[in-house]
PDB file of C-alpha atoms in Angstrom:
ATOM      1  CA  MET U   1     -79.634  16.355  58.932  1.00 37.00           C
ATOM      2  CA  THR U   2     -78.500  18.678  56.272  1.00 43.00           C
ATOM      3  CA  ALA U   3     -78.178  22.366  56.494  1.00 56.00           C
ATOM      4  CA  ALA U   4     -81.089  24.443  54.931  1.00 82.00           C
ATOM      5  CA  ILE U   5     -80.029  26.028  51.530  1.00 93.00           C
ATOM      6  CA  PRO U   6     -79.761  29.788  51.593  1.00 96.00           C
ATOM      7  CA  ARG U   7     -82.744  31.729  50.324  1.00 97.00           C
ATOM      8  CA  ALA U   8     -82.875  35.247  49.139  1.00 98.00           C
ATOM      9  CA  CYS U   9     -85.804  37.312  47.682  1.00 98.00           C
ATOM     10  CA  VAL U  10     -86.600  40.449  45.750  1.00 98.00           C
ATOM     11  CA  MET U  11     -89.085  42.678  47.803  1.00 97.00           C
ATOM     12  CA  GLY U  12     -91.442  45.087  46.298  1.00 96.00           C
ATOM     13  CA  HIS U  13     -94.925  46.201  45.690  1.00 95.00           C
ATOM     14  CA  PRO U  14     -95.715  45.393  42.815  1.00 92.00           C
ATOM     15  CA  VAL U  15     -92.888  42.938  42.023  1.00 93.00           C
ATOM     16  CA  ALA U  16     -94.175  40.360  39.685  1.00 91.00           C
ATOM     17  CA  HIS U  17     -92.409  42.216  36.642  1.00 90.00           C
ATOM     18  CA  SER U  18     -88.902  41.728  38.371  1.00 93.00           C
ATOM     19  CA  ARG U  19     -86.225  39.876  36.199  1.00 95.00           C
ATOM     20  CA  SER U  20     -84.163  39.319  39.581  1.00 96.00           C
ATOM     21  CA  PRO U  21     -85.282  35.703  39.951  1.00 97.00           C
ATOM     22  CA  MET U  22     -84.141  35.068  36.289  1.00 97.00           C
ATOM     23  CA  ILE U  23     -80.781  36.579  37.008  1.00 98.00           C
ATOM     24  CA  HIS U  24     -80.031  34.845  40.208  1.00 98.00           C
ATOM     25  CA  GLY U  25     -81.364  31.539  39.043  1.00 98.00           C
ATOM     26  CA  TYR U  26     -79.093  31.623  36.020  1.00 98.00           C
ATOM     27  CA  TRP U  27     -75.976  32.161  38.423  1.00 98.00           C
ATOM     28  CA  LEU U  28     -77.106  29.452  40.999  1.00 98.00           C
ATOM     29  CA  LYS U  29     -77.443  27.018  38.071  1.00 97.00           C
ATOM     30  CA  SER U  30     -74.115  28.032  36.296  1.00 97.00           C
ATOM     31  CA  LEU U  31     -72.039  28.187  39.215  1.00 98.00           C
ATOM     32  CA  GLY U  32     -73.426  24.976  40.782  1.00 97.00           C
ATOM     33  CA  ILE U  33     -74.439  26.572  44.018  1.00 97.00           C
ATOM     34  CA  GLN U  34     -77.274  25.424  46.139  1.00 96.00           C
ATOM     35  CA  GLY U  35     -79.709  28.232  46.810  1.00 97.00           C
ATOM     36  CA  ALA U  36     -83.124  29.842  46.026  1.00 97.00           C
ATOM     37  CA  TYR U  37     -84.318  33.299  45.014  1.00 98.00           C
ATOM     38  CA  ASP U  38     -88.032  34.227  45.311  1.00 96.00           C
ATOM     39  CA  LEU U  39     -90.425  37.103  44.573  1.00 97.00           C
ATOM     40  CA  LYS U  40     -92.091  38.661  47.623  1.00 97.00           C
ATOM     41  CA  ASP U  41     -94.789  41.301  47.047  1.00 97.00           C
ATOM     42  CA  LEU U  42     -95.092  43.148  50.343  1.00 97.00           C
ATOM     43  CA  SER U  43     -97.164  46.222  51.133  1.00 97.00           C
ATOM     44  CA  PRO U  44     -95.378  49.136  52.853  1.00 97.00           C
ATOM     45  CA  GLU U  45     -97.030  48.023  56.054  1.00 97.00           C
ATOM     46  CA  ALA U  46     -95.892  44.347  55.686  1.00 97.00           C
ATOM     47  CA  PHE U  47     -92.184  45.261  54.780  1.00 97.00           C
ATOM     48  CA  PRO U  48     -90.701  46.069  58.065  1.00 97.00           C
ATOM     49  CA  GLY U  49     -91.876  43.092  59.885  1.00 96.00           C
ATOM     50  CA  PHE U  50     -90.799  40.706  57.082  1.00 96.00           C
ATOM     51  CA  VAL U  51     -87.384  42.182  56.956  1.00 96.00           C
ATOM     52  CA  THR U  52     -86.695  42.225  60.675  1.00 94.00           C
ATOM     53  CA  GLY U  53     -87.954  38.595  60.696  1.00 94.00           C
ATOM     54  CA  PHE U  54     -85.613  37.282  57.962  1.00 95.00           C
ATOM     55  CA  PRO U  55     -84.113  34.347  60.119  1.00 92.00           C
ATOM     56  CA  ALA U  56     -87.716  33.351  61.126  1.00 90.00           C
ATOM     57  CA  ASN U  57     -88.871  33.641  57.469  1.00 88.00           C
ATOM     58  CA  GLY U  58     -85.913  31.356  56.313  1.00 90.00           C
ATOM     59  CA  TYR U  59     -84.133  34.244  54.416  1.00 96.00           C
ATOM     60  CA  VAL U  60     -80.461  35.388  54.484  1.00 97.00           C
ATOM     61  CA  GLY U  61     -81.299  38.582  52.749  1.00 97.00           C
ATOM     62  CA  GLY U  62     -82.728  40.007  49.454  1.00 98.00           C
ATOM     63  CA  ASN U  63     -83.031  42.930  47.108  1.00 98.00           C
ATOM     64  CA  VAL U  64     -85.415  45.810  47.607  1.00 97.00           C
ATOM     65  CA  THR U  65     -87.222  47.719  45.012  1.00 94.00           C
ATOM     66  CA  VAL U  66     -90.024  50.258  44.828  1.00 90.00           C
ATOM     67  CA  PRO U  67     -91.327  51.526  47.158  1.00 93.00           C
ATOM     68  CA  HIS U  68     -89.212  50.127  49.897  1.00 95.00           C
ATOM     69  CA  LYS U  69     -85.730  51.526  49.492  1.00 94.00           C
ATOM     70  CA  GLU U  70     -86.055  54.384  51.766  1.00 93.00           C
ATOM     71  CA  ALA U  71     -87.639  52.246  54.404  1.00 96.00           C
ATOM     72  CA  ALA U  72     -84.925  49.677  54.263  1.00 97.00           C
ATOM     73  CA  HIS U  73     -82.464  52.489  54.775  1.00 96.00           C
ATOM     74  CA  ARG U  74     -84.075  53.434  58.060  1.00 96.00           C
ATOM     75  CA  ILE U  75     -84.445  49.801  59.193  1.00 96.00           C
ATOM     76  CA  VAL U  76     -80.948  48.440  58.853  1.00 97.00           C
ATOM     77  CA  ASP U  77     -78.611  48.174  61.807  1.00 97.00           C
ATOM     78  CA  SER U  78     -75.783  49.512  59.490  1.00 97.00           C
ATOM     79  CA  ARG U  79     -75.304  50.611  55.879  1.00 97.00           C
ATOM     80  CA  ASP U  80     -72.466  50.829  53.426  1.00 97.00           C
ATOM     81  CA  GLU U  81     -71.040  54.209  52.231  1.00 96.00           C
ATOM     82  CA  ALA U  82     -72.998  54.237  48.979  1.00 96.00           C
ATOM     83  CA  ALA U  83     -76.299  53.600  50.729  1.00 97.00           C
ATOM     84  CA  ALA U  84     -75.474  56.184  53.488  1.00 97.00           C
ATOM     85  CA  ALA U  85     -74.643  58.746  50.665  1.00 96.00           C
ATOM     86  CA  VAL U  86     -77.681  58.066  48.468  1.00 96.00           C
ATOM     87  CA  GLY U  87     -80.170  57.721  51.242  1.00 95.00           C
ATOM     88  CA  ALA U  88     -81.544  54.393  50.001  1.00 94.00           C
ATOM     89  CA  VAL U  89     -80.712  50.589  50.416  1.00 96.00           C
ATOM     90  CA  ASN U  90     -81.440  48.114  47.754  1.00 96.00           C
ATOM     91  CA  THR U  91     -79.668  45.163  49.075  1.00 98.00           C
ATOM     92  CA  LEU U  92     -80.085  43.606  52.543  1.00 98.00           C
ATOM     93  CA  TRP U  93     -78.058  40.671  54.119  1.00 98.00           C
ATOM     94  CA  LEU U  94     -77.518  39.311  57.593  1.00 97.00           C
ATOM     95  CA  GLU U  95     -74.099  39.329  59.102  1.00 95.00           C
ATOM     96  CA  ASN U  96     -73.293  37.969  62.684  1.00 94.00           C
ATOM     97  CA  GLY U  97     -76.921  38.388  63.545  1.00 92.00           C
ATOM     98  CA  ARG U  98     -77.120  42.036  62.281  1.00 96.00           C
ATOM     99  CA  LEU U  99     -79.154  43.322  59.415  1.00 97.00           C
ATOM    100  CA  LEU U 100     -76.971  45.165  56.971  1.00 98.00           C
ATOM    101  CA  GLY U 101     -77.885  47.316  54.048  1.00 98.00           C
ATOM    102  CA  GLY U 102     -75.989  48.364  50.779  1.00 98.00           C
ATOM    103  CA  ASN U 103     -76.758  50.304  47.551  1.00 97.00           C
ATOM    104  CA  SER U 104     -75.661  48.315  44.510  1.00 97.00           C
ATOM    105  CA  ASP U 105     -77.223  50.780  42.040  1.00 96.00           C
ATOM    106  CA  THR U 106     -74.023  53.020  42.301  1.00 96.00           C
ATOM    107  CA  PRO U 107     -71.523  50.244  41.343  1.00 96.00           C
ATOM    108  CA  GLY U 108     -74.033  48.938  38.910  1.00 97.00           C
ATOM    109  CA  PHE U 109     -74.451  52.320  37.131  1.00 97.00           C
ATOM    110  CA  ILE U 110     -70.768  52.803  36.547  1.00 97.00           C
ATOM    111  CA  ALA U 111     -69.855  49.407  35.697  1.00 97.00           C
ATOM    112  CA  ASN U 112     -72.377  49.410  33.000  1.00 97.00           C
ATOM    113  CA  LEU U 113     -71.046  52.644  31.729  1.00 98.00           C
ATOM    114  CA  ASP U 114     -67.538  51.397  31.716  1.00 98.00           C
ATOM    115  CA  ASP U 115     -68.549  48.294  29.917  1.00 96.00           C
ATOM    116  CA  ARG U 116     -70.789  49.858  27.201  1.00 96.00           C
ATOM    117  CA  ALA U 117     -68.962  53.087  26.688  1.00 98.00           C
ATOM    118  CA  PRO U 118     -65.304  52.719  27.614  1.00 98.00           C
ATOM    119  CA  GLY U 119     -63.311  55.945  27.890  1.00 97.00           C
ATOM    120  CA  TRP U 120     -66.497  58.087  28.711  1.00 98.00           C
ATOM    121  CA  ASP U 121     -64.644  59.563  31.642  1.00 96.00           C
ATOM    122  CA  VAL U 122     -62.685  61.998  29.656  1.00 97.00           C
ATOM    123  CA  PRO U 123     -60.487  64.710  31.502  1.00 96.00           C
ATOM    124  CA  GLY U 124     -62.837  67.424  32.830  1.00 96.00           C
ATOM    125  CA  CYS U 125     -65.749  65.216  32.345  1.00 98.00           C
ATOM    126  CA  ARG U 126     -69.144  67.095  32.555  1.00 98.00           C
ATOM    127  CA  ALA U 127     -72.211  64.951  33.110  1.00 98.00           C
ATOM    128  CA  MET U 128     -75.907  65.960  32.883  1.00 98.00           C
ATOM    129  CA  VAL U 129     -78.413  63.973  35.051  1.00 98.00           C
ATOM    130  CA  LEU U 130     -82.202  64.297  34.293  1.00 98.00           C
ATOM    131  CA  GLY U 131     -84.301  63.661  37.399  1.00 96.00           C
ATOM    132  CA  ALA U 132     -83.827  64.016  41.165  1.00 95.00           C
ATOM    133  CA  GLY U 133     -85.256  60.749  42.597  1.00 91.00           C
ATOM    134  CA  GLY U 134     -83.445  57.760  44.070  1.00 90.00           C
ATOM    135  CA  ALA U 135     -81.955  56.551  40.827  1.00 92.00           C
ATOM    136  CA  ALA U 136     -80.713  60.059  40.102  1.00 95.00           C
ATOM    137  CA  ARG U 137     -78.969  60.240  43.359  1.00 96.00           C
ATOM    138  CA  SER U 138     -77.238  56.858  42.765  1.00 96.00           C
ATOM    139  CA  ALA U 139     -76.157  58.051  39.436  1.00 98.00           C
ATOM    140  CA  VAL U 140     -74.766  61.277  40.729  1.00 98.00           C
ATOM    141  CA  TYR U 141     -72.802  59.788  43.432  1.00 98.00           C
ATOM    142  CA  ALA U 142     -71.396  57.259  41.190  1.00 98.00           C
ATOM    143  CA  LEU U 143     -70.230  59.995  38.555  1.00 98.00           C
ATOM    144  CA  VAL U 144     -68.957  62.269  41.407  1.00 98.00           C
ATOM    145  CA  THR U 145     -66.766  59.515  42.740  1.00 97.00           C
ATOM    146  CA  ARG U 146     -65.207  59.222  39.296  1.00 97.00           C
ATOM    147  CA  GLY U 147     -64.368  62.891  39.207  1.00 96.00           C
ATOM    148  CA  ALA U 148     -67.218  64.133  36.966  1.00 98.00           C
ATOM    149  CA  GLN U 149     -68.772  67.596  37.340  1.00 98.00           C
ATOM    150  CA  VAL U 150     -72.542  66.791  37.373  1.00 98.00           C
ATOM    151  CA  HIS U 151     -75.349  69.139  36.494  1.00 98.00           C
ATOM    152  CA  VAL U 152     -78.802  67.825  37.727  1.00 98.00           C
ATOM    153  CA  VAL U 153     -81.906  68.917  35.861  1.00 97.00           C
ATOM    154  CA  ASN U 154     -85.331  68.448  37.091  1.00 95.00           C
ATOM    155  CA  ARG U 155     -88.827  70.118  36.472  1.00 92.00           C
ATOM    156  CA  THR U 156     -88.801  71.022  40.240  1.00 94.00           C
ATOM    157  CA  PHE U 157     -85.853  72.984  40.714  1.00 96.00           C
ATOM    158  CA  ALA U 158     -85.969  72.739  44.565  1.00 96.00           C
ATOM    159  CA  ARG U 159     -85.531  68.818  44.175  1.00 96.00           C
ATOM    160  CA  ALA U 160     -82.495  69.130  41.951  1.00 97.00           C
ATOM    161  CA  GLU U 161     -81.234  71.696  44.551  1.00 97.00           C
ATOM    162  CA  GLU U 162     -81.651  69.008  47.231  1.00 97.00           C
ATOM    163  CA  VAL U 163     -79.511  66.582  45.203  1.00 97.00           C
ATOM    164  CA  ALA U 164     -76.790  69.232  44.686  1.00 97.00           C
ATOM    165  CA  VAL U 165     -76.533  70.140  48.390  1.00 97.00           C
ATOM    166  CA  ARG U 166     -76.355  66.391  49.249  1.00 96.00           C
ATOM    167  CA  PHE U 167     -73.362  65.730  47.097  1.00 97.00           C
ATOM    168  CA  GLY U 168     -71.375  68.959  47.324  1.00 95.00           C
ATOM    169  CA  PRO U 169     -69.577  71.340  45.213  1.00 96.00           C
ATOM    170  CA  ARG U 170     -68.979  69.214  42.090  1.00 97.00           C
ATOM    171  CA  VAL U 171     -72.875  69.061  41.619  1.00 98.00           C
ATOM    172  CA  ARG U 172     -75.030  71.902  40.514  1.00 98.00           C
ATOM    173  CA  ALA U 173     -78.795  72.210  40.233  1.00 98.00           C
ATOM    174  CA  ASN U 174     -80.369  73.450  36.951  1.00 96.00           C
ATOM    175  CA  GLY U 175     -83.792  74.065  35.592  1.00 92.00           C
ATOM    176  CA  ILE U 176     -85.358  72.672  32.434  1.00 92.00           C
ATOM    177  CA  ASP U 177     -84.899  75.981  30.686  1.00 92.00           C
ATOM    178  CA  GLU U 178     -81.093  75.559  30.834  1.00 94.00           C
ATOM    179  CA  LEU U 179     -81.027  72.370  28.978  1.00 93.00           C
ATOM    180  CA  PRO U 180     -79.835  73.586  25.696  1.00 93.00           C
ATOM    181  CA  GLY U 181     -76.677  75.312  27.058  1.00 93.00           C
ATOM    182  CA  LEU U 182     -75.893  72.235  29.300  1.00 95.00           C
ATOM    183  CA  LEU U 183     -76.136  69.657  26.424  1.00 96.00           C
ATOM    184  CA  ALA U 184     -73.637  71.748  24.407  1.00 96.00           C
ATOM    185  CA  THR U 185     -71.031  71.047  27.085  1.00 96.00           C
ATOM    186  CA  ALA U 186     -72.122  67.538  28.335  1.00 98.00           C
ATOM    187  CA  ASP U 187     -69.663  64.556  27.866  1.00 98.00           C
ATOM    188  CA  VAL U 188     -72.527  62.222  29.269  1.00 98.00           C
ATOM    189  CA  LEU U 189     -76.273  62.684  29.267  1.00 98.00           C
ATOM    190  CA  VAL U 190     -78.219  60.389  31.651  1.00 98.00           C
ATOM    191  CA  ASN U 191     -81.911  59.800  31.906  1.00 98.00           C
ATOM    192  CA  CYS U 192     -82.786  58.921  35.378  1.00 96.00           C
ATOM    193  CA  THR U 193     -86.541  59.553  35.106  1.00 94.00           C
ATOM    194  CA  SER U 194     -89.270  57.181  34.247  1.00 92.00           C
ATOM    195  CA  LEU U 195     -90.045  58.963  30.864  1.00 92.00           C
ATOM    196  CA  GLY U 196     -89.613  56.641  27.925  1.00 90.00           C
ATOM    197  CA  MET U 197     -90.586  53.435  29.977  1.00 91.00           C
ATOM    198  CA  VAL U 198     -93.365  51.391  28.666  1.00 89.00           C
ATOM    199  CA  GLY U 199     -96.663  53.019  29.722  1.00 88.00           C
ATOM    200  CA  LYS U 200     -95.076  56.399  30.268  1.00 91.00           C
ATOM    201  CA  PRO U 201     -94.622  59.489  27.881  1.00 92.00           C
ATOM    202  CA  ALA U 202     -91.453  59.695  25.928  1.00 90.00           C
ATOM    203  CA  LEU U 203     -88.763  62.015  27.132  1.00 93.00           C
ATOM    204  CA  GLU U 204     -89.109  65.074  25.035  1.00 90.00           C
ATOM    205  CA  ILE U 205     -85.743  66.640  24.526  1.00 93.00           C
ATOM    206  CA  ASP U 206     -83.907  68.090  21.561  1.00 95.00           C
ATOM    207  CA  LEU U 207     -80.466  66.506  21.113  1.00 97.00           C
ATOM    208  CA  GLY U 208     -79.392  69.034  18.455  1.00 96.00           C
ATOM    209  CA  PRO U 209     -77.099  70.841  20.868  1.00 96.00           C
ATOM    210  CA  LEU U 210     -75.291  67.719  22.141  1.00 97.00           C
ATOM    211  CA  LYS U 211     -71.828  67.502  20.969  1.00 94.00           C
ATOM    212  CA  SER U 212     -71.178  64.254  18.752  1.00 94.00           C
ATOM    213  CA  SER U 213     -68.796  62.668  21.276  1.00 97.00           C
ATOM    214  CA  ALA U 214     -71.252  62.669  24.082  1.00 98.00           C
ATOM    215  CA  VAL U 215     -72.559  59.286  25.486  1.00 98.00           C
ATOM    216  CA  VAL U 216     -76.305  58.974  26.133  1.00 98.00           C
ATOM    217  CA  TYR U 217     -77.403  56.636  28.976  1.00 98.00           C
ATOM    218  CA  ASP U 218     -80.889  55.788  29.856  1.00 98.00           C
ATOM    219  CA  ILE U 219     -81.395  53.761  32.979  1.00 96.00           C
ATOM    220  CA  VAL U 220     -84.836  52.502  31.657  1.00 95.00           C
ATOM    221  CA  TYR U 221     -84.580  48.988  30.219  1.00 94.00           C
ATOM    222  CA  VAL U 222     -88.307  48.316  29.266  1.00 93.00           C
ATOM    223  CA  PRO U 223     -88.120  48.958  26.280  1.00 94.00           C
ATOM    224  CA  LEU U 224     -84.520  48.124  25.642  1.00 94.00           C
ATOM    225  CA  GLU U 225     -84.251  50.999  23.366  1.00 95.00           C
ATOM    226  CA  THR U 226     -86.031  54.087  24.542  1.00 96.00           C
ATOM    227  CA  PRO U 227     -87.118  56.864  22.237  1.00 96.00           C
ATOM    228  CA  LEU U 228     -84.122  58.838  23.715  1.00 97.00           C
ATOM    229  CA  LEU U 229     -81.711  56.043  22.870  1.00 98.00           C
ATOM    230  CA  ALA U 230     -83.076  55.653  19.399  1.00 97.00           C
ATOM    231  CA  ALA U 231     -82.822  59.384  18.781  1.00 97.00           C
ATOM    232  CA  ALA U 232     -79.200  59.389  20.086  1.00 98.00           C
ATOM    233  CA  ARG U 233     -78.123  56.290  18.007  1.00 98.00           C
ATOM    234  CA  LEU U 234     -79.563  57.831  14.724  1.00 98.00           C
ATOM    235  CA  ARG U 235     -77.246  60.968  15.452  1.00 98.00           C
ATOM    236  CA  GLY U 236     -74.333  58.620  15.926  1.00 98.00           C
ATOM    237  CA  HIS U 237     -73.853  58.983  19.788  1.00 98.00           C
ATOM    238  CA  ARG U 238     -72.651  55.926  21.726  1.00 98.00           C
ATOM    239  CA  THR U 239     -75.762  54.720  23.773  1.00 98.00           C
ATOM    240  CA  VAL U 240     -75.864  52.710  27.006  1.00 98.00           C
ATOM    241  CA  ASP U 241     -79.218  51.109  27.978  1.00 97.00           C
ATOM    242  CA  GLY U 242     -80.490  50.099  31.409  1.00 96.00           C
ATOM    243  CA  LEU U 243     -80.294  46.452  31.285  1.00 97.00           C
ATOM    244  CA  GLY U 244     -76.658  46.306  31.915  1.00 96.00           C
ATOM    245  CA  MET U 245     -77.188  48.367  35.090  1.00 96.00           C
ATOM    246  CA  LEU U 246     -79.759  45.778  36.253  1.00 96.00           C
ATOM    247  CA  LEU U 247     -77.379  42.881  35.531  1.00 97.00           C
ATOM    248  CA  GLN U 248     -74.202  44.520  36.790  1.00 96.00           C
ATOM    249  CA  GLN U 249     -75.842  45.544  40.160  1.00 96.00           C
ATOM    250  CA  ALA U 250     -77.278  42.030  40.827  1.00 97.00           C
ATOM    251  CA  GLY U 251     -73.782  40.371  41.567  1.00 97.00           C
ATOM    252  CA  PHE U 252     -73.406  42.521  44.771  1.00 97.00           C
ATOM    253  CA  GLY U 253     -76.200  40.902  46.575  1.00 98.00           C
ATOM    254  CA  PHE U 254     -75.337  37.367  45.194  1.00 98.00           C
ATOM    255  CA  ARG U 255     -72.089  37.457  46.696  1.00 97.00           C
ATOM    256  CA  LYS U 256     -73.511  38.431  50.062  1.00 97.00           C
ATOM    257  CA  TRP U 257     -76.201  35.612  50.190  1.00 98.00           C
ATOM    258  CA  PHE U 258     -74.678  32.662  48.076  1.00 97.00           C
ATOM    259  CA  GLY U 259     -70.908  33.383  47.497  1.00 96.00           C
ATOM    260  CA  GLY U 260     -69.075  32.593  44.310  1.00 95.00           C
ATOM    261  CA  ALA U 261     -68.031  34.728  41.489  1.00 96.00           C
ATOM    262  CA  PRO U 262     -71.077  35.706  39.376  1.00 97.00           C
ATOM    263  CA  ARG U 263     -70.301  37.354  36.004  1.00 96.00           C
ATOM    264  CA  VAL U 264     -72.479  39.262  33.556  1.00 96.00           C
ATOM    265  CA  THR U 265     -71.977  37.019  30.521  1.00 96.00           C
ATOM    266  CA  PRO U 266     -73.270  37.512  26.951  1.00 96.00           C
ATOM    267  CA  GLU U 267     -75.613  34.470  27.660  1.00 97.00           C
ATOM    268  CA  LEU U 268     -77.102  35.949  30.588  1.00 97.00           C
ATOM    269  CA  ARG U 269     -77.861  39.332  28.760  1.00 97.00           C
ATOM    270  CA  ALA U 270     -79.367  37.407  25.863  1.00 97.00           C
ATOM    271  CA  ILE U 271     -81.730  35.532  28.306  1.00 97.00           C
ATOM    272  CA  VAL U 272     -82.891  38.601  29.975  1.00 97.00           C
ATOM    273  CA  GLU U 273     -83.107  40.548  26.641  1.00 96.00           C
ATOM    274  CA  ALA U 274     -85.361  37.862  25.073  1.00 96.00           C
ATOM    275  CA  ASP U 275     -87.571  37.853  28.035  1.00 95.00           C
ATOM    276  CA  ILE U 276     -88.044  41.772  27.857  1.00 94.00           C
ATOM    277  CA  VAL U 277     -88.475  41.598  24.028  1.00 92.00           C
ATOM    278  CA  ALA U 278     -91.186  38.830  24.376  1.00 92.00           C
ATOM    279  CA  LYS U 279     -93.123  40.658  26.987  1.00 89.00           C
ATOM    280  CA  THR U 280     -92.838  44.237  25.862  1.00 84.00           C
ATOM    281  CA  PRO U 281     -95.913  45.602  24.006  1.00 79.00           C
ATOM    282  CA  ARG U 282     -95.164  46.289  20.235  1.00 72.00           C
ATOM    283  CA  ASN U 283     -96.210  49.913  19.095  1.00 59.00           C
TER     284      ASN U 283
END
C-alpha cells in the first residue's frame, strides 16, 4: 500500500476566483512534489465542522480567505505570533494532531514591499495605511515590526482608533480630513481598502501633497494596476501592486503542508498575471 498524498485547499465563500490553486499547483509540479490543492466553497455554518474534521476529510491544512479568517482564529488550538497580533488566521495546518493557525499576510506584505521597492524603510520611516480591516491590521503589524511610525486613516475614526490601540504607541489613528497633511510627510502610502478593485469605486485621493520619494502600495491585485497606482506612476512614484503579496504569502502554507522550498519566480508571476489580465473586464 502507498501513503495517501497530502492534500490542502483554500476555503472561502465565494472562492471560485482564487488563484491559490494555480500558485500551489505550479510549485507542486516544478518541485516534483506529490500533493494536491483544491477549492472549497464553505458557508460560515459549514466552515468550523470542515476544518475540525481535516483528517477525516483527507486534508493536512489549507488557506483561509473571506469570510472565515476570524472564525479560524477562534477555532485553532494554537496560533503564531502574527495571527495572535492581527486577530485573524489565514493558514491552517495539522501538527502532532493539533490544529495550528498562522497569518502569512504579514510576512507576505513586507516581502513584497522589500522586493518591489527596496530601501523603502528609510530612517524615521512614516507610513500611512488607508483602511482598518483585517488587511490593514496585517499591514500595520508588519510595518511596526520593521520600525515604521504608522498612521491609520479610516472613514470611521473609531475603527482606526481600535487598530492604533491594538498595536501600541507607534500607531496613530487619523480621520480622512487629515489626509493632506499626512501625505506630505509619508514615506509609504498603502491602500488596504477594497476601493479600486474591479467592481468597486476608485479610491478618490489627491496625491499632490505626497513627496516624490514616497512609495505607493495597493494590496488590490485585480486589476493589476489600480487607479491609485496608475496616478502614482504618472507622478514618478515607485509603485507596488498586490499580486506580489499574494505570491509571497503563499509559500508559508506550502512549506507547512508539502515541504520543499517554493520560490516566487518571474515565470510564476507571469502565469498569474496573464490569468488576471485575461479575466479582468476592460474599461
